[in-house]
Coordinates of C-alpha atoms and ligand atoms in Angstrom, one line a residue:
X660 CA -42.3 -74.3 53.3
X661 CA -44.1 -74.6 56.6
X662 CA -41.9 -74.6 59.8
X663 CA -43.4 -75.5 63.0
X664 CA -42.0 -75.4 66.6
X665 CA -43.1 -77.9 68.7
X666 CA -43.4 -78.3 72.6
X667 CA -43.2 -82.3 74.6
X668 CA -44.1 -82.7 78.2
X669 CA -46.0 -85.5 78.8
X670 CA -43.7 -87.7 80.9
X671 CA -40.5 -87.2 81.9
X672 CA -38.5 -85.7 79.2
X673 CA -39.0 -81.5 78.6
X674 CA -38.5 -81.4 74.6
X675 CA -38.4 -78.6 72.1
X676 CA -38.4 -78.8 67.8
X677 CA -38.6 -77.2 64.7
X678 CA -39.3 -79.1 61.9
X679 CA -39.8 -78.1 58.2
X680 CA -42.4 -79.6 56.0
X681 CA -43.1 -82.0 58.5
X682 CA -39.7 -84.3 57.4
X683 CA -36.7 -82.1 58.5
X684 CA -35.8 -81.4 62.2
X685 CA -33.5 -78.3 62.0
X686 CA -33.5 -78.6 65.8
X687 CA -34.6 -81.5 68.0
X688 CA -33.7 -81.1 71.9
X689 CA -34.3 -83.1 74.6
X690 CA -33.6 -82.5 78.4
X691 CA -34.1 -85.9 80.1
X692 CA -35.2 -86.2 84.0
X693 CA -34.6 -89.9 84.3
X694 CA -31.4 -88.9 87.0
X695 CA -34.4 -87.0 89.2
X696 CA -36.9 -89.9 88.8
X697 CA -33.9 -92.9 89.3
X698 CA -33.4 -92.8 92.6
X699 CA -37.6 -93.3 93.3
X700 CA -37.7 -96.4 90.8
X701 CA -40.0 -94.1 88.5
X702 CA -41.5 -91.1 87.2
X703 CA -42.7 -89.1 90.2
X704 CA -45.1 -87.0 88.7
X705 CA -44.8 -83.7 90.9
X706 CA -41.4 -84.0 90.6
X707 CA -42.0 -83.8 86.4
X708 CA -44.2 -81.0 86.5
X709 CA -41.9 -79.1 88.9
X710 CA -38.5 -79.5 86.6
X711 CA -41.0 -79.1 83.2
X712 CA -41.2 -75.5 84.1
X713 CA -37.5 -75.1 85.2
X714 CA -36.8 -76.2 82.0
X715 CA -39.2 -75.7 79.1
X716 CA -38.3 -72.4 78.5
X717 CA -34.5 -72.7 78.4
X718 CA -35.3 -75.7 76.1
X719 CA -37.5 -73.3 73.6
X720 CA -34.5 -71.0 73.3
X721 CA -32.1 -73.8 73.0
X722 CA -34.0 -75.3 70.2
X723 CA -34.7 -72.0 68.2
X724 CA -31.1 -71.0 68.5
X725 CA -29.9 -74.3 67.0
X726 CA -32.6 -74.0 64.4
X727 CA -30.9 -70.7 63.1
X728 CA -35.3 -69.7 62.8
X729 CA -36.2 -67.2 64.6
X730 CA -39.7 -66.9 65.8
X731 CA -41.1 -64.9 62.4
X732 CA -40.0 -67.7 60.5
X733 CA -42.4 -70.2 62.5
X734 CA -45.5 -71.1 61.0
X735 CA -47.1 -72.3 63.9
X736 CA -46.7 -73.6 67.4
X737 CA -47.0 -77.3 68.3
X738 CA -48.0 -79.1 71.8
X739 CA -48.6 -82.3 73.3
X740 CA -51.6 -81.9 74.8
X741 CA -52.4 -85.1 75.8
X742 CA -52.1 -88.1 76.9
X743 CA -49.7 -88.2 79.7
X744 CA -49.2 -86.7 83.2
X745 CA -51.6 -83.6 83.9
X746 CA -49.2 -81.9 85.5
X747 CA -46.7 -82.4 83.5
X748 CA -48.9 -81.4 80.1
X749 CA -50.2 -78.2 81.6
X750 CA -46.8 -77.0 81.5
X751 CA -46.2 -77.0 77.8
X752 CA -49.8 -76.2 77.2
X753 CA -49.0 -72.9 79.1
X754 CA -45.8 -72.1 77.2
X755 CA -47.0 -73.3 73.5
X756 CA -50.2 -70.9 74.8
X757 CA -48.0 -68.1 75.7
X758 CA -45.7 -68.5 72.7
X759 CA -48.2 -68.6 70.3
X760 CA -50.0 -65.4 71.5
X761 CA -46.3 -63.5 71.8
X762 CA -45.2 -64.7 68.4
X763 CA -49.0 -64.4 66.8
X764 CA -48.7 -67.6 65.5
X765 CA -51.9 -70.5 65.3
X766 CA -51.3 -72.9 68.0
X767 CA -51.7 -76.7 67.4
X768 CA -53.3 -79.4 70.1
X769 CA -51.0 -82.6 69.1
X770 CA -51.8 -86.6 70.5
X771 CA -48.5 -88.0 71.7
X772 CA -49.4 -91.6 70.3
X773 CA -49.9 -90.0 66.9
X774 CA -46.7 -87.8 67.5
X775 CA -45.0 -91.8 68.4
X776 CA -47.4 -93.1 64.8
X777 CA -45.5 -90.6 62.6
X778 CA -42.0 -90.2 64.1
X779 CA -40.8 -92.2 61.3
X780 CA -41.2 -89.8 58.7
X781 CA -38.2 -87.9 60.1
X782 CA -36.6 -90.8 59.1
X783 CA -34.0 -90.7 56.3
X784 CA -36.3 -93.0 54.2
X785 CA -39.8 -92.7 55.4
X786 CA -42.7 -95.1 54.9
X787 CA -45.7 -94.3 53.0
X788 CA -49.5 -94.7 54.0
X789 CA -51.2 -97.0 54.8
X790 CA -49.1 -98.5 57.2
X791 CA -49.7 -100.7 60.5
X792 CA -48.1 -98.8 63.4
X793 CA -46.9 -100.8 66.5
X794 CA -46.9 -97.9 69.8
X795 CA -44.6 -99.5 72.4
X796 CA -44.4 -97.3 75.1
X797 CA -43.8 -96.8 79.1
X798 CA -47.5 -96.2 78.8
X799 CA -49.1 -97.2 75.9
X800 CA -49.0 -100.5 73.9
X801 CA -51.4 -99.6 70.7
X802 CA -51.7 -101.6 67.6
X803 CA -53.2 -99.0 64.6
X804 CA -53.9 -98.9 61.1
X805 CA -52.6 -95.3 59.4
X806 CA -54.4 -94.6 56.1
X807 CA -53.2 -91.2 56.5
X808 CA -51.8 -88.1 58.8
X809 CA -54.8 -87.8 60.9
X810 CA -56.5 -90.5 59.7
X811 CA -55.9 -93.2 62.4
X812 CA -58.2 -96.7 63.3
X813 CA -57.3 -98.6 66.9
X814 CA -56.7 -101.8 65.9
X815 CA -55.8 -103.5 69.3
X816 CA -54.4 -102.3 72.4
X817 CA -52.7 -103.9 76.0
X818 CA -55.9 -105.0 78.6
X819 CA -53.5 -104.4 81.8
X820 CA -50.4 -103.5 81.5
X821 CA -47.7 -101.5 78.7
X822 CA -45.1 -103.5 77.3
X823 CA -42.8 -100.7 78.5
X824 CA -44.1 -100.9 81.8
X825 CA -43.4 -104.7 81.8
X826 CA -40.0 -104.2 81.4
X827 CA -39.9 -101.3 83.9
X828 CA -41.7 -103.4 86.5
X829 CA -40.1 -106.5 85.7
X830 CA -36.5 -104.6 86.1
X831 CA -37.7 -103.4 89.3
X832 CA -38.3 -106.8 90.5
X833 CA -34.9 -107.4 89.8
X834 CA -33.1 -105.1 91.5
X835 CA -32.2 -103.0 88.2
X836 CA -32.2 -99.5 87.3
X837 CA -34.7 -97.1 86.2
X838 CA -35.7 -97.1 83.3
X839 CA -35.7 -100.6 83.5
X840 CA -36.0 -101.4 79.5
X841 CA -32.8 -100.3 78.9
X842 CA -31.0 -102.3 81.5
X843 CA -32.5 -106.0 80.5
X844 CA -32.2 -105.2 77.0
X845 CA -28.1 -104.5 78.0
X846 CA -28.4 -108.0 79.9
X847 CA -30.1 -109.7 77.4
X848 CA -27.2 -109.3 75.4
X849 CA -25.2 -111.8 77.6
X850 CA -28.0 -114.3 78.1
X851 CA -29.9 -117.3 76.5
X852 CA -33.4 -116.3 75.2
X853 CA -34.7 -120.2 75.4
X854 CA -32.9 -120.5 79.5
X855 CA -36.4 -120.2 81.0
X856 CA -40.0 -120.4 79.4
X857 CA -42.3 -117.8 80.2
X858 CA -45.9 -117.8 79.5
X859 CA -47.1 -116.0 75.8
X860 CA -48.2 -112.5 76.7
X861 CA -51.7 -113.1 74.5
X862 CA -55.0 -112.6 75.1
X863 CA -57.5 -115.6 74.1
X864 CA -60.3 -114.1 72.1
X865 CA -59.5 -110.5 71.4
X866 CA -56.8 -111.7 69.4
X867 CA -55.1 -108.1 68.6
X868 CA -55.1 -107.5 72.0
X869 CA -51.6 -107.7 74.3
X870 CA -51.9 -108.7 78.4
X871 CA -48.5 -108.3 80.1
X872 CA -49.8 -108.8 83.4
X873 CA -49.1 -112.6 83.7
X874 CA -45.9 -112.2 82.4
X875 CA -45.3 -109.9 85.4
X876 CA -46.4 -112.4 87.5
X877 CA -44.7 -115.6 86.5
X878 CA -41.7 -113.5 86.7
X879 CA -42.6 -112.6 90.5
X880 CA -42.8 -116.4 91.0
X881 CA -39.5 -117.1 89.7
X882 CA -37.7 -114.6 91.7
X883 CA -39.8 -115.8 95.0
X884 CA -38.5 -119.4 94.3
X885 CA -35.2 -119.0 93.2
X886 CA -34.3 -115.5 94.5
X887 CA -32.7 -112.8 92.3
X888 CA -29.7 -114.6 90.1
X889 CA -26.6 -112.7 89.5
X890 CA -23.9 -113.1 86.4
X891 CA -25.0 -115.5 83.4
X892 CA -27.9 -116.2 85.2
X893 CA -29.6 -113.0 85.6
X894 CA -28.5 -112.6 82.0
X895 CA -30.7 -115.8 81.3
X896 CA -33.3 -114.5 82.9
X897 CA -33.8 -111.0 81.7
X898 CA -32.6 -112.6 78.3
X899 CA -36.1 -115.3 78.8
X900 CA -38.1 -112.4 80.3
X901 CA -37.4 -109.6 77.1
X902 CA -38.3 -112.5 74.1
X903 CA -41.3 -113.5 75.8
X904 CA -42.4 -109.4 75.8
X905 CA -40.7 -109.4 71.9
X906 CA -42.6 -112.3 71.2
X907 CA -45.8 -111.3 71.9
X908 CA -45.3 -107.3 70.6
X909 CA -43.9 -109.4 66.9
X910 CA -46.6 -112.0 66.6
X911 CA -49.6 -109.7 67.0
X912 CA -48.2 -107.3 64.7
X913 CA -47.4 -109.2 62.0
X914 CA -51.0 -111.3 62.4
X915 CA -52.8 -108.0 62.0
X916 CA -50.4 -107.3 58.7
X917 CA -51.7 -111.0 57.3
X918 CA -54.9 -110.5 58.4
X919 CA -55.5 -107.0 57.0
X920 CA -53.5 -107.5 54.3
X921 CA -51.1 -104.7 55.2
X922 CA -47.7 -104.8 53.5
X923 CA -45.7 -101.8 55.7
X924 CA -45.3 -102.2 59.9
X925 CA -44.1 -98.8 61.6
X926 CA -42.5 -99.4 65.2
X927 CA -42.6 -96.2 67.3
X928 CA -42.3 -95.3 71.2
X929 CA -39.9 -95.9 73.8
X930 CA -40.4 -99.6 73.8
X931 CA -39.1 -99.7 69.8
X932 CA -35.2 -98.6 70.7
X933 CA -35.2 -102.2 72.0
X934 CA -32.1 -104.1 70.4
X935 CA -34.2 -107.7 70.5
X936 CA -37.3 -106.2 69.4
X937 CA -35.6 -104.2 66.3
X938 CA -34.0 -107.5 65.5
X939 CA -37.1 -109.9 65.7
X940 CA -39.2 -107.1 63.7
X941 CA -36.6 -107.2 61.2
X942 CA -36.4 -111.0 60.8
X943 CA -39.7 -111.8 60.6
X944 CA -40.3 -109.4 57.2
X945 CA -37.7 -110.7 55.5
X946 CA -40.2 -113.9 55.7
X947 CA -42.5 -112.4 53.9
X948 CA -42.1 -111.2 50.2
X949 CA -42.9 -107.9 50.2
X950 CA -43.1 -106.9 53.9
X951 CA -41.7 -103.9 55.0
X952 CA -40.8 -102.8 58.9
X953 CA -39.9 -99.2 59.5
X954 CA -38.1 -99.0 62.7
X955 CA -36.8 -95.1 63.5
X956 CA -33.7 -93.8 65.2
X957 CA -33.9 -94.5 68.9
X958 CA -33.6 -90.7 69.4
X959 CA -36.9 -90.9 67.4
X960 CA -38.4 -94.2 69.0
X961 CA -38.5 -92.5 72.6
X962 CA -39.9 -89.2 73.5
X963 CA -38.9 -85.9 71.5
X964 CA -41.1 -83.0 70.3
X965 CA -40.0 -83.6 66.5
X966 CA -42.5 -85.9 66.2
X967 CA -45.1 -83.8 67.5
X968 CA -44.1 -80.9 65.7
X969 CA -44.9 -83.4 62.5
X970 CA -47.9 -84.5 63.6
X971 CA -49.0 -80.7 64.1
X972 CA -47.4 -79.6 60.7
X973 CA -50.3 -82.1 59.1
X974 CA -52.6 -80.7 61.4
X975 CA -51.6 -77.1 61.0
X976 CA -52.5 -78.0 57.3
X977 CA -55.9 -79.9 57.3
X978 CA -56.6 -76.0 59.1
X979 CA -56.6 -77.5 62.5
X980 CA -56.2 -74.7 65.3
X981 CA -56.7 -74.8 68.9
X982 CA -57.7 -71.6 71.1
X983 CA -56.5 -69.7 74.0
X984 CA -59.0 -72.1 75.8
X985 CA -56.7 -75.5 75.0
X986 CA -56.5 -77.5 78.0
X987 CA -54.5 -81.0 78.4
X988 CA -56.0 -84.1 78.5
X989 CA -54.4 -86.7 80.4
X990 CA -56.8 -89.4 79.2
X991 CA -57.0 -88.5 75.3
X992 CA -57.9 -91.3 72.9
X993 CA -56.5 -91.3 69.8
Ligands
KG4_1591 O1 -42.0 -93.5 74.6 P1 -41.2 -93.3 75.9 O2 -39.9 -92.6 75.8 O3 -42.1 -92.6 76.9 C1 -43.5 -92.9 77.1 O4 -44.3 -92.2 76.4 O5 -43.8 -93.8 77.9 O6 -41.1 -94.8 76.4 C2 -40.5 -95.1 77.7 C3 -40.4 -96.6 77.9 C4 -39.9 -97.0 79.2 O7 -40.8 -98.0 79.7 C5 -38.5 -97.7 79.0 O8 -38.2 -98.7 79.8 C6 -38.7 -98.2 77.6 O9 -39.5 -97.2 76.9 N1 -37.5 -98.4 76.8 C7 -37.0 -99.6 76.5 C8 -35.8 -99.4 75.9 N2 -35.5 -98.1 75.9 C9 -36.6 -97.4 76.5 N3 -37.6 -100.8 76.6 C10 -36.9 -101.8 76.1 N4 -35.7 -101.7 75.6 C11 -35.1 -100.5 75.4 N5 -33.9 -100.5 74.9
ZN1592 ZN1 -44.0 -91.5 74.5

């Protein structure tokens, strides 16, 4: 049995896991900042680091208390140590560091995006390798082929902006809370997909890449011409707006599934708790005979440390260890 306790700051949420054999969370807690970063219309990244250490510690004990482990049942200690805010890393580099020299445990550098490419094995039914993973995040929008834990090939990736960030910007523009995917996707619900066309978020050429920026933009135009709509309208729009970011995320996935002959689709990140997205994912295999789409629990879609500390358990066992001199690295590449 290998238990690892892992540590998440890389954005705005200070999380803290244990996980056994990589599958089971026996604890998986998350302490949110989205009320400190609302009222600025996003993630202020001082603001992150400064409530990361407030909290990371009281999240450590809260995590190993609900585990019922104590820390000589760990097998090793887990950390995101990249990408994300520097900041905001550095602070649970510093307590996985200090944690892992207390406890004497081996310490584990983990990549968030592969932390968001293997959340899904927590998953009651998990999906096997290889797999195409879609990483829909506030920051990233990755398209990857998984042949195995650690074993990861980029297969195409957003040239401006996230899809996440498209629907943070685009709820910005109108008028909506932070974070903004989670209000249109609650309008959407009310409104007409077809009510306005938008262009296709595609790039011509690099045909697994994904360009939001346009979409940005023609939704700027709209709101300069006809103002900010309110009731059914607004629910039109931000109805229009989310298919036209769904559309783009579902078509390019399941043309790199055709194309590489690839039979299982894994949705992961923040931008994967989406209700249209889930739904158009889901649709679209049941076209194809044999098609599978693993889509995880929303509590596993958006940022927790359970998937890192599964990502490190695979790690921990290929005999990965990173030293007292592990540093975070905002810009990491997976
Ligand atoms: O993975 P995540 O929690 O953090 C990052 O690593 O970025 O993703 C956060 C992003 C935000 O842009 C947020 O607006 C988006 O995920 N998001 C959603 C939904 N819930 C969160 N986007 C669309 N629909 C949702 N229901
Ligand atoms: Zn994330």
């Amino acid at each position: 049995m290998t238990r690892v306790l892992a540590i998440e700051t890389s954005c705005d949420e200070t999380a803290c896991a244990v996980v056994e054999d990589g599958r089971r969370a026996l604890s998986d807690v998350v302490s949110t900042q989205i009320d400190i970063h609302r009222r600025w219309g996003g993630v202020v990244p001082e603001l992150a680091s400064r409530n990361h250490v407030v909290q990371v510690m009281p999240v450590v004990d809260e995590a190993l208390a609900r585990s019922g482990v104590g820390p000589e049942g760990l097998d090793a200690v887990a950390v995101t140590s990249g990408p994300g805010l520097v900041g905001a890393l550095l602070v649970g580099v510093q307590a996985a560091k200090a944690l892992a020299l207390a406890w004497g445990k081996p310490l584990v550098g983990v990549n968030h995006l592969e932390g968001h490419l293997v959340a899904a094995f927590l998953a009651e039914v998990p999906p096997a390798f290889p797999y195409l993973g879609l990483v829909v995040s506030g920051g990233h929008t990755s398209l990857y082929a998984a042949h195995g834990f650690g074993d990861y090939r980029l297969l195409g990736q957003t040239r401006d902006d996230a899809a996440g960030e498209a629907f943070d910007k685009g709820a910005k523009l109108l008028g909506l809370p932070y974070p903004g995917g989670v209000a249109i996707d609650r309008l959407a619900k009310e409104g007409d997909p077809a009510a306005i066309r938008f262009p296709k978020a595609i790039v011509k050429g690099a045909d697994l890449d994904f360009s939001f920026s346009g979409l940005k933009t023609a939704l700027l135009h709209h709101v300069k011409k006809h103002g900010v709509p309110e009731g059914p309208a607004l629910a039109d729009l931000c109805a229009s707006y989310q298919e036209a970011i769904v559309r783009a995320l579902v078509e390019k996935a399941f043309r790199a599934a055709r194309r590489l002959q690839f039979d299982r689709l894994v949705l992961a990140g923040g931008v994967a708790a989406n209700s249209r997205l889930r739904a158009a994912a889901a649709a679209r295999a049941a076209e194809y005979e044999g098609m599978s789409v693993f889509i995880p629990p929303v509590r596993l879609c958006t940022d927790n440390a359970a998937m890192i500390a599964v990502a490190g358990t695979h790690a921990l066992l290929r005999g990965e260890r990173a030293g007292p001199d592990l540093n975070a690295d905002p810009a990491w590449r997976l």
